[in-house]
Short mmCIF file of C-alpha atoms in Angstrom, two decimals:
data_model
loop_
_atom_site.label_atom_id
_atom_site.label_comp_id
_atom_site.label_asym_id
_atom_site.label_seq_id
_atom_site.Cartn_x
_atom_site.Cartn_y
_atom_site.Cartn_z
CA UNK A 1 -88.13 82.41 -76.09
CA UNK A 2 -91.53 83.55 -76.95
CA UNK A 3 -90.98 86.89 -74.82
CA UNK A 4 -88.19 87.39 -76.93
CA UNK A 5 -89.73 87.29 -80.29
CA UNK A 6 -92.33 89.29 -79.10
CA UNK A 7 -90.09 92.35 -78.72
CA UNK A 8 -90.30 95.66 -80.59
CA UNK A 9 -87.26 94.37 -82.69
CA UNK A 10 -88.58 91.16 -83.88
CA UNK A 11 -91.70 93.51 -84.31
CA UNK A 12 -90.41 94.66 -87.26
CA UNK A 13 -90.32 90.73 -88.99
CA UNK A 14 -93.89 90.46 -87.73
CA UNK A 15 -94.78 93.68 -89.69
CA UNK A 16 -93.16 92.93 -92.23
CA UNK A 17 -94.63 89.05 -92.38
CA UNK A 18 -97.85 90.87 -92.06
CA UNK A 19 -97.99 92.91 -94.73
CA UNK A 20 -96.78 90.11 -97.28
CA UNK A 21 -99.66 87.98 -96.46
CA UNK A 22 -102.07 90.75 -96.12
CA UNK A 23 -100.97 91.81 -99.89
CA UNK A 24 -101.96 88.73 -100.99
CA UNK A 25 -104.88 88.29 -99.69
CA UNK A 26 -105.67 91.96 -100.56
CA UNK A 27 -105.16 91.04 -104.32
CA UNK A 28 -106.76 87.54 -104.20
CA UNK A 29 -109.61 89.59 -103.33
CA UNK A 30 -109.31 92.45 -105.39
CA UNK A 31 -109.07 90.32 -108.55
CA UNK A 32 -112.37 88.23 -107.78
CA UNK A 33 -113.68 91.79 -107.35
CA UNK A 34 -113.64 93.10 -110.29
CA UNK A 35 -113.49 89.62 -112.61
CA UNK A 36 -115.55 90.78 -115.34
CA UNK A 37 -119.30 88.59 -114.65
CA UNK A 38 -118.59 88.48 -110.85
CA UNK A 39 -117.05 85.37 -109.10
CA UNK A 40 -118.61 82.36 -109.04
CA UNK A 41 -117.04 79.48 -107.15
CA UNK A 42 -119.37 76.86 -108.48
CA UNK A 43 -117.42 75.36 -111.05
CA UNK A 44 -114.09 75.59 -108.61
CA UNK A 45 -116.73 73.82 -106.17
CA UNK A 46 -118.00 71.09 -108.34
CA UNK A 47 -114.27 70.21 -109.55
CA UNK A 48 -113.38 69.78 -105.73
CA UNK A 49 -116.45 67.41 -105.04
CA UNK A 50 -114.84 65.19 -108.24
CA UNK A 51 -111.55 64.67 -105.82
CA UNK A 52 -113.42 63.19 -103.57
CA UNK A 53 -113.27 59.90 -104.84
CA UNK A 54 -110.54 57.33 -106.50
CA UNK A 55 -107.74 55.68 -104.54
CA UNK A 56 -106.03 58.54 -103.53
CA UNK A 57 -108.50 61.11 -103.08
CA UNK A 58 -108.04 64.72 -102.39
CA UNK A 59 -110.69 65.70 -100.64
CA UNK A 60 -112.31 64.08 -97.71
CA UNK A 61 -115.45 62.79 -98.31
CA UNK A 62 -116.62 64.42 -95.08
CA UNK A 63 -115.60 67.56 -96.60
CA UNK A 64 -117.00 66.41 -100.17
CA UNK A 65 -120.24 66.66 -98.01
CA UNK A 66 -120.40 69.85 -96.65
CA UNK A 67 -120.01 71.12 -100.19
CA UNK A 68 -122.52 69.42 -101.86
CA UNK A 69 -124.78 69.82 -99.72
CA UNK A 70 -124.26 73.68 -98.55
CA UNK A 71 -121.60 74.97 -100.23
CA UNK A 72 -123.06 74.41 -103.67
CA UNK A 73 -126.44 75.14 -103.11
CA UNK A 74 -125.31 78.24 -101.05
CA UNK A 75 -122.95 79.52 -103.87
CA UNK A 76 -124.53 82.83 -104.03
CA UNK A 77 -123.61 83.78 -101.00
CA UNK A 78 -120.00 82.01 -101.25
CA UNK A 79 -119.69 84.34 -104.15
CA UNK A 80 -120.01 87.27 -102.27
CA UNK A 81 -118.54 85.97 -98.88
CA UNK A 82 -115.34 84.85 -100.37
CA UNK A 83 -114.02 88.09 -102.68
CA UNK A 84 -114.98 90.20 -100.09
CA UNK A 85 -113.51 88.62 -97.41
CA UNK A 86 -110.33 88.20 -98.96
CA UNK A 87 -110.08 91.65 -99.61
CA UNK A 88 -111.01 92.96 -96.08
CA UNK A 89 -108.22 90.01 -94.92
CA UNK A 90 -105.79 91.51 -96.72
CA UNK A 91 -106.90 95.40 -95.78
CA UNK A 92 -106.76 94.61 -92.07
CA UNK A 93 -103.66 92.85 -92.24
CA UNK A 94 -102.28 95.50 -94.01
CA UNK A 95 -103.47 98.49 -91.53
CA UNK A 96 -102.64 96.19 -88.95
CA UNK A 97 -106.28 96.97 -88.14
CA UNK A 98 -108.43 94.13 -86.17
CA UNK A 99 -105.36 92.42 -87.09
CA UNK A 100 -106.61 89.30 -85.14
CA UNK A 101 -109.78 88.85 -86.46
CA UNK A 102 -108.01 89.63 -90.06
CA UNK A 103 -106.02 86.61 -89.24
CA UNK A 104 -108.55 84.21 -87.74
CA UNK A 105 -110.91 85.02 -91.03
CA UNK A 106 -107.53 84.57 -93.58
CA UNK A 107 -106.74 81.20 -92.00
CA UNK A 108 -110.22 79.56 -91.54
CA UNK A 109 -110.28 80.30 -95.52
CA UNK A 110 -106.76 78.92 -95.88
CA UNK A 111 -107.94 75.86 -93.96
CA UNK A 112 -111.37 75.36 -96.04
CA UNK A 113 -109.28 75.94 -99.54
CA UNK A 114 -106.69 73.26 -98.56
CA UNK A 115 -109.86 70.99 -97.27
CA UNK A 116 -111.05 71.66 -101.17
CA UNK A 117 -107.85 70.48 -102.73
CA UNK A 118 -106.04 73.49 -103.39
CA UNK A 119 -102.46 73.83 -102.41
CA UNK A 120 -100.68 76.56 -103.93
CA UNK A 121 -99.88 79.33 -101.14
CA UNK A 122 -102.49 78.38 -99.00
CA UNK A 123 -100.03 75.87 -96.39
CA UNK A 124 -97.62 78.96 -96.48
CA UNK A 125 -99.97 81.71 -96.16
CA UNK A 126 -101.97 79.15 -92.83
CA UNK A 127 -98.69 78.46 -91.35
CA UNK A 128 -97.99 82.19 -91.31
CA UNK A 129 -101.06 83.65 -89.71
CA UNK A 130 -101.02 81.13 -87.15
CA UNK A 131 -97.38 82.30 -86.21
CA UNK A 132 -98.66 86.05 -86.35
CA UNK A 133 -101.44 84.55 -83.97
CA UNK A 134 -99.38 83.20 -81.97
CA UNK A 135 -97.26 86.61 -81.78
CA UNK A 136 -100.14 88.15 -80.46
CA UNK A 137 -99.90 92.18 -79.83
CA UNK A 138 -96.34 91.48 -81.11
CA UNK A 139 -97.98 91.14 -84.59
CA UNK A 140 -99.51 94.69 -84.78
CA UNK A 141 -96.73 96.49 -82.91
CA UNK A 142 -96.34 98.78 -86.32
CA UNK A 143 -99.66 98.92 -87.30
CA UNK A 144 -102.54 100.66 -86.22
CA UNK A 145 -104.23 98.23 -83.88
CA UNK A 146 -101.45 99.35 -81.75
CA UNK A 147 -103.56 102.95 -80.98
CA UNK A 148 -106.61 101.18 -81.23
CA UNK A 149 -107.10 98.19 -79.34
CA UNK A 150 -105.89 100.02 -76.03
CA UNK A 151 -108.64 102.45 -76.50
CA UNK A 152 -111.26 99.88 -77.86
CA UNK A 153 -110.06 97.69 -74.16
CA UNK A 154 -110.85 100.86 -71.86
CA UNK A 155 -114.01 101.57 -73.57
CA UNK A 156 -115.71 98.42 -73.27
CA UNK A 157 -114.37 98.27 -69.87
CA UNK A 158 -116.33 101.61 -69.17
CA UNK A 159 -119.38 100.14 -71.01
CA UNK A 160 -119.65 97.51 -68.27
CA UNK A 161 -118.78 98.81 -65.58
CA UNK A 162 -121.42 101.66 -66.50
CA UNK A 163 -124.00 98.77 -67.40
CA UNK B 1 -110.79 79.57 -70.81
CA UNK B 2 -107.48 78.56 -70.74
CA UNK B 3 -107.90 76.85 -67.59
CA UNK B 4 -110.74 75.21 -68.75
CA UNK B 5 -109.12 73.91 -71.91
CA UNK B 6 -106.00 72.73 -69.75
CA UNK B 7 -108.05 71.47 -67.08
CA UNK B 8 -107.59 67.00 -66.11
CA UNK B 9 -110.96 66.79 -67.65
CA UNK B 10 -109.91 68.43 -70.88
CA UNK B 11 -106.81 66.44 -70.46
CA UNK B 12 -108.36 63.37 -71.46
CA UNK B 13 -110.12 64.83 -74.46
CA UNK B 14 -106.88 65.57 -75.83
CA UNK B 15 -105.32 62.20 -75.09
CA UNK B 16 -108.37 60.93 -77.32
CA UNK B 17 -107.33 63.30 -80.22
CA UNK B 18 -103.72 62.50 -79.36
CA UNK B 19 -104.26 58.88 -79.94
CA UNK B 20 -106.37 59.19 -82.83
CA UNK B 21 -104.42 61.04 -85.27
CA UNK B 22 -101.05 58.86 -83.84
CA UNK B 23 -103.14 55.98 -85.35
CA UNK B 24 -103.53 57.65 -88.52
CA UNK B 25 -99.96 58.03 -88.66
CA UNK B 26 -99.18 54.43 -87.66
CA UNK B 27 -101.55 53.07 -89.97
CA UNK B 28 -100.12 55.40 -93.22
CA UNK B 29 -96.50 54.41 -91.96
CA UNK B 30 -97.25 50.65 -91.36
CA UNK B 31 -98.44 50.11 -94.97
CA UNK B 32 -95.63 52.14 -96.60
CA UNK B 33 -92.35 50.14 -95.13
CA UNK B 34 -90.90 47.96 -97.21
CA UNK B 35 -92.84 48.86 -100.30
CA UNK B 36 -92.14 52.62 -100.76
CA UNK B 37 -91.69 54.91 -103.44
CA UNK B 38 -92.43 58.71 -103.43
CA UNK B 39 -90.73 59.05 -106.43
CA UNK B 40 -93.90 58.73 -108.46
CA UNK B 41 -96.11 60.84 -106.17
CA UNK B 42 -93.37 64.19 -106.64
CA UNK B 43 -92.77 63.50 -110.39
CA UNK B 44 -96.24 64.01 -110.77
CA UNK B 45 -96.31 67.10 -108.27
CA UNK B 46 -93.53 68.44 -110.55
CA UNK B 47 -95.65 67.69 -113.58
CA UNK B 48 -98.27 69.84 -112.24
CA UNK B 49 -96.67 72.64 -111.11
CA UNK B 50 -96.42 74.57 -114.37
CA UNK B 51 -100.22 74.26 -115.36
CA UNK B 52 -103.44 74.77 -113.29
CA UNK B 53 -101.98 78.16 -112.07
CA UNK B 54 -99.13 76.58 -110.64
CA UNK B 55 -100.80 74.37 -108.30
CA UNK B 56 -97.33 73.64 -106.37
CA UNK B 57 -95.24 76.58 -106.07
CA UNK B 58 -92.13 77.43 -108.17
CA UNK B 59 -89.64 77.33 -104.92
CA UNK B 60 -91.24 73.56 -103.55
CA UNK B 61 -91.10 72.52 -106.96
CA UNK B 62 -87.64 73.52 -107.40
CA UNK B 63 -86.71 71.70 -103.96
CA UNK B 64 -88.48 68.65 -105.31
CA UNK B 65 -86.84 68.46 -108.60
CA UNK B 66 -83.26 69.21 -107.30
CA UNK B 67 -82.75 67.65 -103.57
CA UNK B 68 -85.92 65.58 -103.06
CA UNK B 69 -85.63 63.41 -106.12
CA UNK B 70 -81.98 63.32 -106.26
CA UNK B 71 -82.09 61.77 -102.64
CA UNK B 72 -85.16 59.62 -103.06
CA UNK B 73 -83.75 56.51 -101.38
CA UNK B 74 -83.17 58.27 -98.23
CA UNK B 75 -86.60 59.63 -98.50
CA UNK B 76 -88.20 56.36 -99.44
CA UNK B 77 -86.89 55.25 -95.90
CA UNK B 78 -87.61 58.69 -93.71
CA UNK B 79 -91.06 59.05 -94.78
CA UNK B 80 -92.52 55.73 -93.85
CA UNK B 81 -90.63 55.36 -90.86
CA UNK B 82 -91.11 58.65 -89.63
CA UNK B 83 -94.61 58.65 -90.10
CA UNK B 84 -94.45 55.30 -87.72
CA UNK B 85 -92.28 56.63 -85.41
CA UNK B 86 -94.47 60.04 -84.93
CA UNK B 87 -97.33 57.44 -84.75
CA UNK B 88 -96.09 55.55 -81.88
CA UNK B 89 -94.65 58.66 -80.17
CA UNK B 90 -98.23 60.03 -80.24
CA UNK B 91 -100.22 57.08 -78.99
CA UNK B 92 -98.13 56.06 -76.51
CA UNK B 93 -98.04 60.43 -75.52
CA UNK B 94 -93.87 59.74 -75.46
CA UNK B 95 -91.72 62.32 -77.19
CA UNK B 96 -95.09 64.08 -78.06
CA UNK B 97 -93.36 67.54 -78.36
CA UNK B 98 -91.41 65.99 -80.75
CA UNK B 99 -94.03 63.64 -82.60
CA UNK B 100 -95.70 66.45 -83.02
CA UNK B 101 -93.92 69.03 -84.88
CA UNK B 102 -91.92 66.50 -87.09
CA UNK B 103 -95.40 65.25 -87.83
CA UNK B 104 -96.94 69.15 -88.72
CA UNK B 105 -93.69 69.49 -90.76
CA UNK B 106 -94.70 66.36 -92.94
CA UNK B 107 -97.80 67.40 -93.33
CA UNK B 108 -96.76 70.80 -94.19
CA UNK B 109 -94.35 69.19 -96.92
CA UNK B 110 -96.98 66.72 -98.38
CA UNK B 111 -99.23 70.00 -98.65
CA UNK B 112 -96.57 71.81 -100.05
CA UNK B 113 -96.23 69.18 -102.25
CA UNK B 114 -99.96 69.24 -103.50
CA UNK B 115 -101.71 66.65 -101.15
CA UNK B 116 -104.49 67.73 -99.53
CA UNK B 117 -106.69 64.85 -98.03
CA UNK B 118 -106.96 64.77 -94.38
CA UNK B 119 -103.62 66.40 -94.28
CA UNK B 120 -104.83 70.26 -92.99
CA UNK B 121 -106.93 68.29 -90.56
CA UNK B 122 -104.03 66.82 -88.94
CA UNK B 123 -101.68 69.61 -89.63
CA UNK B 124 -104.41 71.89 -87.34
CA UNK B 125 -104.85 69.36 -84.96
CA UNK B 126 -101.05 69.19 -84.42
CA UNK B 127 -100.73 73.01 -84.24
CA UNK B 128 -103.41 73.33 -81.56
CA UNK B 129 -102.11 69.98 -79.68
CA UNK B 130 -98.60 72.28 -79.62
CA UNK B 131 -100.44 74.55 -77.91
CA UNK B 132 -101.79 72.73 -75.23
CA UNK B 133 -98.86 70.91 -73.55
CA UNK B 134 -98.18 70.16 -70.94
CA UNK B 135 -102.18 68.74 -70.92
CA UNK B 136 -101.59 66.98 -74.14
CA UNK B 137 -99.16 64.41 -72.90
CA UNK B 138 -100.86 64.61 -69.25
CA UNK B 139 -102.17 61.01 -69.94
CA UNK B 140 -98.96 59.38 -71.33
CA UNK B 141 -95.40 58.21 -70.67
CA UNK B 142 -94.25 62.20 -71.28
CA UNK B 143 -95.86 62.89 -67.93
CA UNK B 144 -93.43 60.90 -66.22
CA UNK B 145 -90.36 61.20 -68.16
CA UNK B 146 -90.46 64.93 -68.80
CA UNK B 147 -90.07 65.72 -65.29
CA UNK B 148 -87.23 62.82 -64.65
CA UNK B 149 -85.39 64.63 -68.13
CA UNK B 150 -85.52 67.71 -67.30
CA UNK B 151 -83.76 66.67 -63.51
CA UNK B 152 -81.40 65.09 -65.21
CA UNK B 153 -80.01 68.10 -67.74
CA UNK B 154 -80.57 70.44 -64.87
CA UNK B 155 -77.60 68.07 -63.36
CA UNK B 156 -75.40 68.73 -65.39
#
């Protein structure tokens, strides 16, 4: 079955899967950009370290943790790390360029929203870059990874063998 | 790395994570039989979806409001018992394949419907758990009974 969605054919969904999550990660980004005063995911952090508690929390106090005690005290470099890497997310995915990487990097963000209490598109957009994972080379068929990772593969395969 | 990761030593690593998260699910099931009622829970995902930049999205929300809470009763009785049944099908490594993808889908929903918790935890864990068969279920009944099922449709 897998063979079979991995075709050229059911290519085409995979492109065209890719480039709807890869526009919204492109925008996400874009938008935290160029927010007038910068990004700053402190207050967004603080509110998620509030849902920690209560009966029904949202947040796992494991996770409540890790952002009190990094994440907030990091948040300069969160501020950076996040609009940025949204954006290039959404380029590569896009380009279909280091398309795997693009998708590794959108769904470990996807992963650590949802772990923060945010919902919203973030179980659609993780469910859908792990099925473009799993779709492998199937994934960038149309996009430009297609030319490059052969090439990128017989170079560092020279490089060794050289070495 | 593959063979590593699906290796009999790996194997029981994953029957560990197997069991753990099928107690999670017994556990959440257990206490919601008898004495269940999402009904509050999506009213107030509803209630949320139009502020906080739409927190749920407009298409769950719409699913919620016109099947989900229109149905409730049958819900009321799915929900705990599946979350048993996916449970028990998990600890005991029986039906895994199964346990484990109605048990992503729930998760997926209960995100969908704005509940986070320990929910992407377990929704990851199942995902990857997918992956690994037939190692997940290598220490469970699954390893005995897939091979006698799949004799047995072959049969036919």
């Amino acid at each position: 079955m897998l063979k079979t969605l991995r075709n050229d054919k059911w290519a085409i969904l995979w492109a065209v899967v890719r480039l709807y999550v890869g526009y919204q990660w492109l925008t996400a980004g874009w938008g935290k950009i160029t927010r007038e005063g910068g990004f700053d995911a402190s207050g967004f952090l603080k509110g998620a370290i509030g849902k920690a508690g209560g009966d029904h929390p949202s947040v796992s106090g494991w996770y409540a943790s890790f952002l009190e005690g990094f994440a907030l005290p990091n948040a300069g470099l969160f501020n950076i790390l996040i609009p940025w890497g949204e954006f290039l997310a959404g380029l590569g995915l896009i380009l279909g360029l280091f398309t795997t990487y693009a998708l590794i990097g959108a769904a470990f963000m996807n992963l650590n929203f949802m772990l923060a209490g945010t919902t919203s598109t973030n179980p659609q957009l993780y469910t859908l870059a792990i099925i473009l994972l799993v779709m492998g080379s199937a994934s960038y068929r149309y996009g430009l990874d297609y030319y490059v990772m052969p090439k990128l593969r017989s170079k560092l395969k020279k490089d060794s063998m050289s070495a | 790395m593959r063979d590593i990761l699906q290796g009999n030593k790996a194997a029981i690593f994953w029957a560990i994570i197997r069991v753990m998260i099928g107690w999670q699910w017994l556990v959440s099931g257990w206490h919601k039989i008898g004495n269940f009622n999402a009904s509050g829970f999506i009213s107030d995902s509803i209630k949320s979806g139009g502020q906080t930049n739409y927190l749920i999205l407009q298409w769950y929300e719409a699913f919620l409001e016109n099947f989900v809470l229109n149905n409730i009763e049958v819900f009321n009785i799915l929900i705990p018992w599946g979350e048993l049944l996916v449970g028990l099908g998990l600890i005991l490594g029986m039906f895994s394949t199964a346990a484990l993808l109605a048990g992503a889908f729930m998760n997926l929903n209960f995100m969908l419907a704005g509940a986070t918790d320990i929910n992407p935890i377990l929704y990851t864990i199942e995902i990857i758990l997918l992956f690994m068969r037939p190692v997940t279920y290598r220490y469970g009944f699954d390893y005995y009974i897939t091979p006698k099922l799949k004799e047995m449709f072959s049969k036919k």
